[in-house]
Short mmCIF file of C-alpha atoms in Angstrom, two decimals:
data_model
loop_
_atom_site.label_atom_id
_atom_site.label_comp_id
_atom_site.label_asym_id
_atom_site.label_seq_id
_atom_site.Cartn_x
_atom_site.Cartn_y
_atom_site.Cartn_z
CA UNK G 14 52.00 104.10 59.48
CA UNK G 15 54.99 102.28 57.98
CA UNK G 16 52.82 99.70 56.20
CA UNK G 17 52.58 102.09 53.27
CA UNK G 18 55.71 100.60 51.71
CA UNK G 19 55.00 97.00 52.58
CA UNK G 20 54.13 96.18 48.99
CA UNK G 21 57.70 96.75 47.84
CA UNK G 22 59.38 95.37 50.93
CA UNK G 23 60.32 92.05 49.42
CA UNK G 24 61.71 93.45 46.21
CA UNK G 25 65.43 92.95 45.99
CA UNK G 26 67.42 95.87 44.75
CA UNK G 27 71.04 95.46 43.77
CA UNK G 28 71.30 99.11 42.89
CA UNK G 29 74.77 99.63 44.33
CA UNK G 30 75.40 103.30 43.68
CA UNK G 31 78.43 104.40 45.66
CA UNK G 32 79.06 100.80 46.76
CA UNK G 33 82.07 98.61 46.05
CA UNK G 34 83.10 95.18 47.26
CA UNK G 35 85.88 94.01 49.54
CA UNK G 36 88.13 90.98 49.18
CA UNK G 37 85.37 88.72 50.53
CA UNK G 38 82.93 89.98 47.93
CA UNK G 39 80.77 91.85 50.44
CA UNK G 40 79.40 95.28 49.68
CA UNK G 41 81.11 98.24 51.33
CA UNK G 42 80.72 101.95 50.67
CA UNK G 43 82.98 104.75 49.60
CA UNK G 44 81.54 107.24 52.10
CA UNK G 45 79.63 107.40 55.36
CA UNK G 46 77.89 110.81 55.10
CA UNK G 47 80.50 112.47 57.30
CA UNK G 48 80.77 115.91 55.70
CA UNK G 49 81.47 117.76 58.95
CA UNK G 50 83.83 120.37 60.27
CA UNK G 51 86.17 118.53 62.62
CA UNK G 52 88.14 121.66 63.48
CA UNK G 53 85.48 122.78 65.98
CA UNK G 54 83.81 120.86 68.82
CA UNK G 55 80.30 119.47 68.14
CA UNK G 56 77.58 122.02 68.75
CA UNK G 57 75.06 119.50 70.07
CA UNK G 58 74.29 115.78 70.31
CA UNK G 59 73.10 115.63 66.69
CA UNK G 60 76.39 117.06 65.48
CA UNK G 61 78.20 114.59 67.70
CA UNK G 62 76.29 111.74 66.05
CA UNK G 63 77.14 112.99 62.56
CA UNK G 64 80.85 113.08 63.40
CA UNK G 65 80.80 109.44 64.44
CA UNK G 66 79.15 107.97 61.34
CA UNK G 67 81.23 104.94 60.32
CA UNK G 68 78.84 102.42 58.74
CA UNK G 69 79.04 102.46 54.94
CA UNK G 70 76.10 104.15 53.27
CA UNK G 71 73.59 101.78 51.69
CA UNK G 72 72.54 103.81 48.68
CA UNK G 73 69.85 101.58 47.19
CA UNK G 74 66.41 102.23 45.77
CA UNK G 75 64.83 100.85 48.93
CA UNK G 76 66.88 103.23 51.09
CA UNK G 77 65.73 106.12 48.91
CA UNK G 78 62.09 105.03 49.18
CA UNK G 79 62.30 105.06 52.98
CA UNK G 80 64.13 108.40 52.94
CA UNK G 81 61.32 109.86 50.83
CA UNK G 82 58.76 108.35 53.17
CA UNK G 83 60.27 109.80 56.35
CA UNK G 84 60.88 113.15 54.64
CA UNK G 85 57.18 113.28 53.71
CA UNK G 86 56.28 112.81 57.41
CA UNK G 87 58.49 115.42 59.13
CA UNK G 88 56.14 115.73 62.12
CA UNK G 89 56.56 112.02 62.90
CA UNK G 90 60.35 112.31 62.68
CA UNK G 91 60.28 115.35 64.94
CA UNK G 92 58.16 113.53 67.54
CA UNK G 93 60.59 110.60 67.54
CA UNK G 94 63.52 113.01 67.85
CA UNK G 95 61.86 114.79 70.79
CA UNK G 96 61.43 111.48 72.60
CA UNK G 97 65.05 110.61 71.79
CA UNK G 98 66.30 113.79 73.46
CA UNK G 99 66.03 112.26 76.93
CA UNK G 100 68.29 109.33 76.08
CA UNK G 101 70.62 110.44 73.28
CA UNK G 102 73.45 111.85 75.35
CA UNK G 103 73.78 108.67 77.39
CA UNK G 104 73.52 106.39 74.35
CA UNK G 105 76.00 108.37 72.24
CA UNK G 106 78.38 108.60 75.18
CA UNK G 107 78.31 104.82 75.64
CA UNK G 108 78.74 104.25 71.89
CA UNK G 109 81.75 106.59 71.83
CA UNK G 110 83.22 104.89 74.89
CA UNK G 111 83.07 101.54 73.08
CA UNK G 112 84.38 102.96 69.79
CA UNK G 113 81.26 101.95 67.86
CA UNK G 114 79.61 103.74 64.90
CA UNK G 115 77.19 106.43 66.02
CA UNK G 116 74.60 105.22 63.51
CA UNK G 117 73.70 102.74 66.25
CA UNK G 118 72.25 105.65 68.29
CA UNK G 119 69.66 105.97 65.51
CA UNK G 120 68.60 102.32 65.67
CA UNK G 121 65.83 102.97 68.27
CA UNK G 122 64.18 105.23 65.68
CA UNK G 123 63.63 102.08 63.62
CA UNK G 124 63.08 99.66 66.49
CA UNK G 125 60.70 101.56 68.77
CA UNK G 126 60.32 105.12 67.45
CA UNK G 127 62.35 105.93 70.62
CA UNK G 128 59.41 104.90 72.80
CA UNK G 129 60.74 103.05 75.88
CA UNK G 130 57.38 101.36 76.50
CA UNK G 131 56.91 100.10 72.92
CA UNK G 132 55.74 96.47 72.75
CA UNK G 133 55.61 94.51 69.50
CA UNK G 134 53.34 91.62 68.52
CA UNK G 135 56.31 89.33 69.14
CA UNK G 136 56.51 90.73 72.71
CA UNK G 137 59.70 92.66 71.97
CA UNK G 138 59.89 95.56 74.39
CA UNK G 139 61.75 98.78 75.10
CA UNK G 140 63.87 101.22 73.13
CA UNK G 141 65.90 98.36 71.65
CA UNK G 142 63.01 95.87 71.32
CA UNK G 143 64.40 92.83 73.12
CA UNK G 144 62.22 89.71 73.01
CA UNK G 145 62.00 87.99 76.43
CA UNK G 146 64.50 85.20 75.68
CA UNK G 147 67.18 87.50 74.26
CA UNK G 148 66.67 89.88 77.15
CA UNK G 149 67.24 87.08 79.64
CA UNK G 150 70.36 86.01 77.74
CA UNK G 151 71.77 89.52 78.25
CA UNK G 152 70.80 89.58 81.94
CA UNK G 153 67.84 91.94 81.63
CA UNK G 154 65.65 91.13 84.63
CA UNK G 155 62.00 90.48 83.83
CA UNK G 156 59.60 89.76 86.66
CA UNK G 157 56.37 90.96 88.22
CA UNK G 158 58.00 94.09 89.60
CA UNK G 159 60.19 95.25 86.73
CA UNK G 160 61.20 94.66 83.13
CA UNK G 161 64.70 95.87 82.42
CA UNK G 162 64.12 95.59 78.68
CA UNK G 163 62.46 98.99 79.21
CA UNK G 164 65.28 100.35 81.39
CA UNK G 165 67.16 102.97 79.27
CA UNK G 166 70.56 102.20 80.81
CA UNK G 167 70.34 98.40 81.18
CA UNK G 168 68.77 97.86 77.75
CA UNK G 169 71.27 100.16 76.01
CA UNK G 170 74.21 98.31 77.51
CA UNK G 171 72.66 94.97 76.55
CA UNK G 172 71.89 96.12 72.99
CA UNK G 173 75.42 97.40 72.41
CA UNK G 174 76.86 94.18 73.86
CA UNK G 175 74.71 92.24 71.41
CA UNK G 176 75.59 94.42 68.42
CA UNK G 177 79.31 94.17 69.22
CA UNK G 178 79.00 90.40 69.38
CA UNK G 179 77.14 90.29 66.04
CA UNK G 180 79.71 92.48 64.30
CA UNK G 181 82.56 90.33 65.58
CA UNK G 182 80.69 87.29 64.30
CA UNK G 183 79.74 88.70 60.88
CA UNK G 184 82.54 91.20 60.21
CA UNK G 185 80.03 93.37 58.38
CA UNK G 186 77.64 95.94 59.84
CA UNK G 187 74.88 95.23 57.32
CA UNK G 188 74.88 91.55 58.29
CA UNK G 189 75.21 92.41 61.98
CA UNK G 190 72.16 94.66 61.81
CA UNK G 191 70.20 92.06 59.86
CA UNK G 192 71.15 89.53 62.55
CA UNK G 193 69.90 91.89 65.27
CA UNK G 194 66.53 91.99 63.57
CA UNK G 195 66.22 88.44 62.23
CA UNK G 196 68.56 86.49 64.54
CA UNK G 197 72.17 85.47 63.91
CA UNK G 198 71.18 81.88 63.27
CA UNK G 199 68.74 82.86 60.52
CA UNK G 200 71.31 85.08 58.80
CA UNK G 201 73.98 82.38 58.97
CA UNK G 202 71.60 79.81 57.49
CA UNK G 203 70.73 82.20 54.65
CA UNK G 204 74.45 82.75 53.99
CA UNK G 205 75.13 79.01 54.05
CA UNK G 206 72.28 78.41 51.59
CA UNK G 207 73.70 80.98 49.16
CA UNK G 208 77.19 79.59 49.53
CA UNK G 209 75.96 76.07 48.77
CA UNK G 210 74.25 77.39 45.65
CA UNK G 211 77.37 79.22 44.52
CA UNK G 212 75.77 82.65 45.15
CA UNK G 213 77.23 85.67 46.93
CA UNK G 214 76.76 85.81 50.69
CA UNK G 215 76.73 89.61 51.10
CA UNK G 216 73.78 91.40 52.69
CA UNK G 217 72.12 92.45 49.43
CA UNK G 218 72.30 88.90 48.00
CA UNK G 219 70.52 87.13 50.87
CA UNK G 220 66.89 86.06 50.75
CA UNK G 221 65.37 87.73 53.84
CA UNK G 222 61.90 88.36 55.29
CA UNK G 223 60.30 91.66 54.35
CA UNK G 224 60.93 93.20 57.77
CA UNK G 225 64.65 92.44 57.64
CA UNK G 226 64.95 93.45 53.99
CA UNK G 227 63.66 96.90 54.98
CA UNK G 228 65.55 97.14 58.25
CA UNK G 229 68.92 98.55 57.14
CA UNK G 230 67.32 100.80 54.48
CA UNK G 231 65.14 102.35 57.21
CA UNK G 232 68.24 103.03 59.32
CA UNK G 233 69.97 104.52 56.28
CA UNK G 234 66.95 106.75 55.69
CA UNK G 235 67.01 108.08 59.26
CA UNK G 236 70.76 108.60 58.91
CA UNK G 237 70.23 110.60 55.70
CA UNK G 238 67.78 112.92 57.44
CA UNK G 239 69.90 113.39 60.58
CA UNK G 240 72.94 114.06 58.39
CA UNK G 241 71.17 116.91 56.57
CA UNK G 242 67.85 117.81 58.23
CA UNK G 243 67.51 121.13 56.38
CA UNK G 244 67.52 119.33 53.06
CA UNK G 245 64.48 117.35 54.18
CA UNK G 246 62.75 120.23 56.02
CA UNK G 247 62.98 118.47 59.37
CA UNK G 248 63.49 120.62 62.47
CA UNK G 249 65.43 118.57 65.01
CA UNK G 250 64.85 119.57 68.64
CA UNK G 251 67.88 120.89 70.53
CA UNK G 252 69.76 118.16 72.41
CA UNK G 253 72.79 119.43 74.31
CA UNK G 254 76.14 117.79 74.89
CA UNK G 255 75.44 117.39 78.59
CA UNK G 256 73.69 114.53 80.43
CA UNK G 257 69.92 114.84 80.47
CA UNK G 258 69.57 112.47 83.40
CA UNK G 259 71.61 111.24 86.34
CA UNK G 260 71.17 108.19 88.56
CA UNK G 261 69.96 108.04 92.16
CA UNK G 262 70.22 104.85 94.21
CA UNK G 263 67.38 103.82 96.54
CA UNK G 264 67.35 101.11 99.20
CA UNK G 265 63.81 101.58 100.52
CA UNK G 266 60.38 101.23 98.94
CA UNK G 267 59.06 104.35 97.26
CA UNK G 268 55.93 104.99 95.21
CA UNK G 269 56.34 106.23 91.65
CA UNK G 270 53.93 109.06 92.40
CA UNK G 271 55.80 110.16 95.54
CA UNK G 272 59.16 109.98 93.75
CA UNK G 273 57.80 112.21 90.99
CA UNK G 274 56.46 114.68 93.55
CA UNK G 275 59.78 114.77 95.39
CA UNK G 276 61.49 115.55 92.08
CA UNK G 277 58.75 118.12 91.36
CA UNK G 278 58.11 116.73 87.90
CA UNK G 279 55.00 115.36 86.17
CA UNK G 280 54.39 111.67 86.75
CA UNK G 281 54.41 110.86 83.04
CA UNK G 282 57.85 112.47 82.63
CA UNK G 283 59.16 110.51 85.62
CA UNK G 284 57.81 107.30 84.09
CA UNK G 285 59.42 108.13 80.73
CA UNK G 286 62.81 108.04 82.46
CA UNK G 287 61.90 105.08 84.67
CA UNK G 288 59.69 102.88 82.45
CA UNK G 289 60.99 99.54 83.72
CA UNK G 290 58.89 99.52 86.89
CA UNK G 291 55.69 97.51 86.45
CA UNK G 292 54.00 98.47 89.71
CA UNK G 293 53.08 101.75 91.43
CA UNK G 294 55.78 101.07 94.03
CA UNK G 295 59.53 100.57 93.51
CA UNK G 296 60.94 97.86 95.76
CA UNK G 297 63.97 98.96 97.75
CA UNK G 298 65.28 95.41 98.21
CA UNK G 299 65.91 95.28 94.46
CA UNK G 300 68.51 98.04 94.83
CA UNK G 301 66.82 100.13 92.13
CA UNK G 302 68.45 102.96 90.25
CA UNK G 303 66.18 105.93 89.61
CA UNK G 304 66.80 108.24 86.68
CA UNK G 305 66.13 111.92 87.28
CA UNK G 306 66.71 114.98 85.10
CA UNK G 307 70.03 116.50 86.06
CA UNK G 308 68.33 119.69 87.24
CA UNK G 309 65.94 117.79 89.54
CA UNK G 310 68.40 115.85 91.70
CA UNK G 311 69.14 118.61 94.21
CA UNK G 312 65.42 119.31 94.61
CA UNK G 313 64.67 115.59 94.96
CA UNK G 314 67.26 115.15 97.72
CA UNK G 315 66.10 118.26 99.59
CA UNK G 316 62.47 117.17 99.47
CA UNK G 317 63.40 113.64 100.48
CA UNK G 318 65.20 114.99 103.54
CA UNK G 319 62.14 117.01 104.55
CA UNK G 320 59.61 114.26 103.87
CA UNK G 321 57.62 113.05 106.86
CA UNK G 322 55.92 109.66 106.78
CA UNK G 323 56.13 106.54 104.64
CA UNK G 324 57.49 106.79 101.11
CA UNK G 325 55.09 104.09 99.95
CA UNK G 326 51.35 103.72 100.43
CA UNK G 327 51.54 100.06 99.33
CA UNK G 328 52.60 96.82 100.95
CA UNK G 329 52.91 93.19 99.89
CA UNK G 330 50.27 90.76 101.12
CA UNK G 331 50.94 87.02 100.87
CA UNK G 332 47.55 85.54 100.08
CA UNK G 333 46.29 82.16 101.23
CA UNK G 334 45.45 79.57 98.60
CA UNK G 335 41.73 79.65 97.86
CA UNK G 336 41.20 83.08 99.42
CA UNK G 337 38.75 85.15 97.38
CA UNK G 338 39.87 88.42 95.85
CA UNK G 339 36.66 90.04 97.03
CA UNK G 340 37.50 89.29 100.66
CA UNK G 341 41.08 90.52 100.23
CA UNK G 342 39.86 93.75 98.68
CA UNK G 343 37.36 94.26 101.53
CA UNK G 344 40.03 93.64 104.15
CA UNK G 345 42.28 96.39 102.77
CA UNK G 346 39.51 98.86 101.95
CA UNK G 347 39.94 98.83 98.19
CA UNK G 348 37.58 97.85 95.40
CA UNK G 349 38.05 94.42 93.87
CA UNK G 350 38.44 96.08 90.46
CA UNK G 351 41.37 98.16 91.75
CA UNK G 352 42.95 95.11 93.38
CA UNK G 353 42.71 93.16 90.12
CA UNK G 354 44.02 96.02 87.98
CA UNK G 355 46.98 96.67 90.29
CA UNK G 356 47.95 93.00 90.33
CA UNK G 357 47.10 92.04 86.72
CA UNK G 358 44.46 89.52 87.80
CA UNK G 359 42.05 88.43 85.07
CA UNK G 360 38.31 88.39 85.65
CA UNK G 361 38.13 84.60 85.26
CA UNK G 362 40.41 84.00 88.23
CA UNK G 363 38.12 84.01 91.27
CA UNK G 364 40.42 82.95 94.11
CA UNK G 365 44.04 83.52 95.03
CA UNK G 366 46.65 80.86 94.39
CA UNK G 367 48.88 81.79 97.31
CA UNK G 368 50.64 84.53 95.36
CA UNK G 369 51.95 87.84 96.65
CA UNK G 370 49.63 90.80 96.07
CA UNK G 371 50.13 94.52 96.21
CA UNK G 372 47.61 96.12 98.58
CA UNK G 373 47.20 99.57 100.17
CA UNK G 374 49.29 99.99 103.30
CA UNK G 375 48.71 102.24 106.27
CA UNK G 376 47.84 105.72 105.03
CA UNK G 377 50.39 107.44 107.30
CA UNK G 378 50.81 111.18 107.38
CA UNK G 379 53.40 111.82 104.74
CA UNK G 380 54.01 115.37 103.66
CA UNK G 381 56.74 117.66 102.46
CA UNK G 382 57.43 121.34 102.00
CA UNK G 383 58.62 121.35 98.40
CA UNK G 384 62.12 122.74 98.14
CA UNK G 385 61.25 124.99 95.21
CA UNK G 386 58.51 126.61 97.32
CA UNK G 387 60.59 127.17 100.43
CA UNK G 388 61.46 130.71 101.38
CA UNK G 389 65.08 131.58 102.17
CA UNK G 390 65.95 130.89 105.79
CA UNK G 391 64.79 133.80 107.95
CA UNK G 392 63.13 135.59 105.03
CA UNK G 393 59.71 135.77 106.64
CA UNK G 394 61.09 136.48 110.10
CA UNK G 395 63.02 139.47 108.82
CA UNK G 396 59.99 141.72 108.26
CA UNK G 397 57.11 142.63 110.62
CA UNK G 398 54.57 141.44 108.00
CA UNK G 399 56.36 138.12 107.76
CA UNK G 400 56.37 137.67 111.52
CA UNK G 401 52.65 138.42 111.60
CA UNK G 402 51.90 135.80 108.95
CA UNK G 403 54.05 133.18 110.65
CA UNK G 404 52.30 133.81 113.96
CA UNK G 405 48.92 133.25 112.32
CA UNK G 406 50.13 130.13 110.49
CA UNK G 407 51.45 128.59 113.71
CA UNK G 408 48.00 129.00 115.28
CA UNK G 409 46.20 127.18 112.44
CA UNK G 410 46.62 123.60 113.76
CA UNK G 411 44.93 124.49 117.04
CA UNK G 412 42.14 126.34 115.23
CA UNK G 413 41.63 123.46 112.80
CA UNK G 414 41.22 120.95 115.62
CA UNK G 415 38.53 123.07 117.28
CA UNK G 416 35.05 121.58 116.91
CA UNK G 417 33.06 124.54 115.68
CA UNK G 418 29.74 123.16 116.94
CA UNK G 419 31.17 123.09 120.46
CA UNK G 420 32.70 126.57 120.43
CA UNK G 421 32.96 128.73 117.31
CA UNK G 422 36.00 130.89 116.66
CA UNK G 423 35.81 134.45 117.94
CA UNK G 424 37.26 137.59 116.32
CA UNK G 425 39.81 137.99 119.14
CA UNK G 426 41.29 134.56 118.23
CA UNK G 427 42.16 135.50 114.67
CA UNK G 428 44.15 138.22 112.89
CA UNK G 429 41.64 140.32 110.97
CA UNK G 430 44.47 142.17 109.17
CA UNK G 431 45.18 139.03 107.14
CA UNK G 432 41.65 138.89 105.73
CA UNK G 433 41.20 140.85 102.45
CA UNK G 434 38.49 143.53 102.58
CA UNK G 435 36.37 141.78 99.98
CA UNK G 436 36.22 138.70 102.22
CA UNK G 437 35.59 140.37 105.59
CA UNK G 438 31.88 139.65 105.38
CA UNK G 439 32.39 135.98 104.41
CA UNK G 440 34.82 135.43 107.29
CA UNK G 441 33.20 137.49 110.05
CA UNK G 442 29.50 137.62 109.08
CA UNK G 443 28.57 134.12 107.90
CA UNK G 444 24.78 133.85 108.28
CA UNK G 445 25.07 130.12 108.99
CA UNK G 446 27.16 130.74 112.13
CA UNK G 447 26.17 132.38 115.44
CA UNK G 448 26.41 136.15 115.52
CA UNK G 449 29.98 137.28 116.15
CA UNK G 450 31.51 133.90 115.13
CA UNK G 451 34.32 133.53 112.59
CA UNK G 452 34.09 131.24 109.55
CA UNK G 453 37.10 129.04 110.35
CA UNK G 454 37.52 127.44 106.91
CA UNK G 455 37.47 130.76 105.05
CA UNK G 456 39.90 132.29 107.56
CA UNK G 457 42.37 129.38 107.23
CA UNK G 458 42.47 129.78 103.48
CA UNK G 459 42.98 133.54 103.80
CA UNK G 460 46.00 133.00 106.05
CA UNK G 461 47.49 130.39 103.75
CA UNK G 462 46.98 132.70 100.80
CA UNK G 463 48.82 135.47 102.57
CA UNK G 464 51.64 133.03 103.33
CA UNK G 465 51.82 132.06 99.70
CA UNK G 466 52.01 135.66 98.56
CA UNK G 467 54.75 136.35 101.07
CA UNK G 468 56.80 133.44 99.78
CA UNK G 469 56.45 134.95 96.30
CA UNK G 470 56.71 131.57 94.64
CA UNK G 471 54.60 129.43 92.32
CA UNK G 472 50.87 128.98 92.93
CA UNK G 473 50.66 126.06 95.35
CA UNK G 474 46.87 126.24 95.47
CA UNK G 475 46.41 125.94 91.69
CA UNK G 476 43.87 128.73 92.04
CA UNK G 477 42.04 130.36 89.10
CA UNK G 478 43.01 133.82 87.95
CA UNK G 479 40.38 135.32 90.28
CA UNK G 480 42.20 134.04 93.35
CA UNK G 481 39.49 134.96 95.85
CA UNK G 482 36.50 133.64 93.89
CA UNK G 483 35.86 130.80 96.36
CA UNK G 484 38.45 130.26 99.10
CA UNK G 485 36.81 127.04 100.35
CA UNK G 486 37.58 125.41 96.99
CA UNK G 487 41.30 125.58 97.83
CA UNK G 488 41.28 124.05 101.30
CA UNK G 489 44.21 121.64 101.71
#
């Protein structure tokens, strides 16, 4: 999408409107776009960002071209801003704590479009696009289980550490940002080359690659739009001045899918907050920190307390050298394709090399009554109808274990009052069962449906609008 302007990327522009130079001959600006009312507190995170602008504006032709480009694609800017909403409060808070310019909170717009799983051709990854070597230098763990370059908290701290270091080294935010993109060594060599030739060593005078030449102008363009979104017809999503996520420490293995269910949130949203985990299970011995929306933590903890069974359906298998993947897959009851996909094993590799593999563990009997579906304590017991439903529910396990072919259910063993009139015939007069027998499966679903209605909560059966169209389709 951004290749549209590639043709002009290498063109130097010394259009220095609103720029002046300092005693070292480097360009600085007379303003930083901070036309804000400081007499009132910020209304949201965007306003908070505007109040912290401190990097001089780079008002060049190239900055204007990128501003025009982004303004002509408002939907793309809005999508980036929506993704940013999950992380902005934390990032701005950390920037403010360090006393840094809030323009840095906009840098992931340029780096990754605020996509925490973005991966470049150079293998740069995460919101802040760390290449592997730089990530290791800033202690971002990268192994088979996790890649902290994608961790919103760890990568943000590393990126701000790096940017602080670059600014202290260069003394100029333009050069610091160019160094972040191109590497401090490359920028210093370009400055040394200009100095040897008797040329200025400011940002606009350096000979840079196209990507770096466009880097600061892109940031300036995003800054221009955030500073005055109405002018560019961009509708920024609301982002409050409160934390979007909070941290939860874990010391035992837990599957991503189970963690998302305990938090009662879609798996893709859980992964968006926890994108650093490479596998379907999070290892407890790594001391992981989970990120959860602030309004999900209480529900997560309540569901975790009520959970019965293992929190992970996976275990680590230490393979023997020369052992075939087909035999390993057969041993653990999984297809070889699934085993290879889960463990990133290429099709050319036929036998194991003694590595650790992730395989299905014992299925267990995990289950949880979701906290958001739980009735208030004693609510059902308080009314005769509730007591009737609970009595029927408590009988269901015994009825479910009954082998129908040995002895079918009889009307005296069930509560006919809990069967809707339109389903009396299906429950009590199933032509496939002996005369006078009860259709167990249909009756179980009827009881569970009555329980659900009594709880007066969300639809746990995900039933269609015609709830009684086919009760067998909703058996748990």
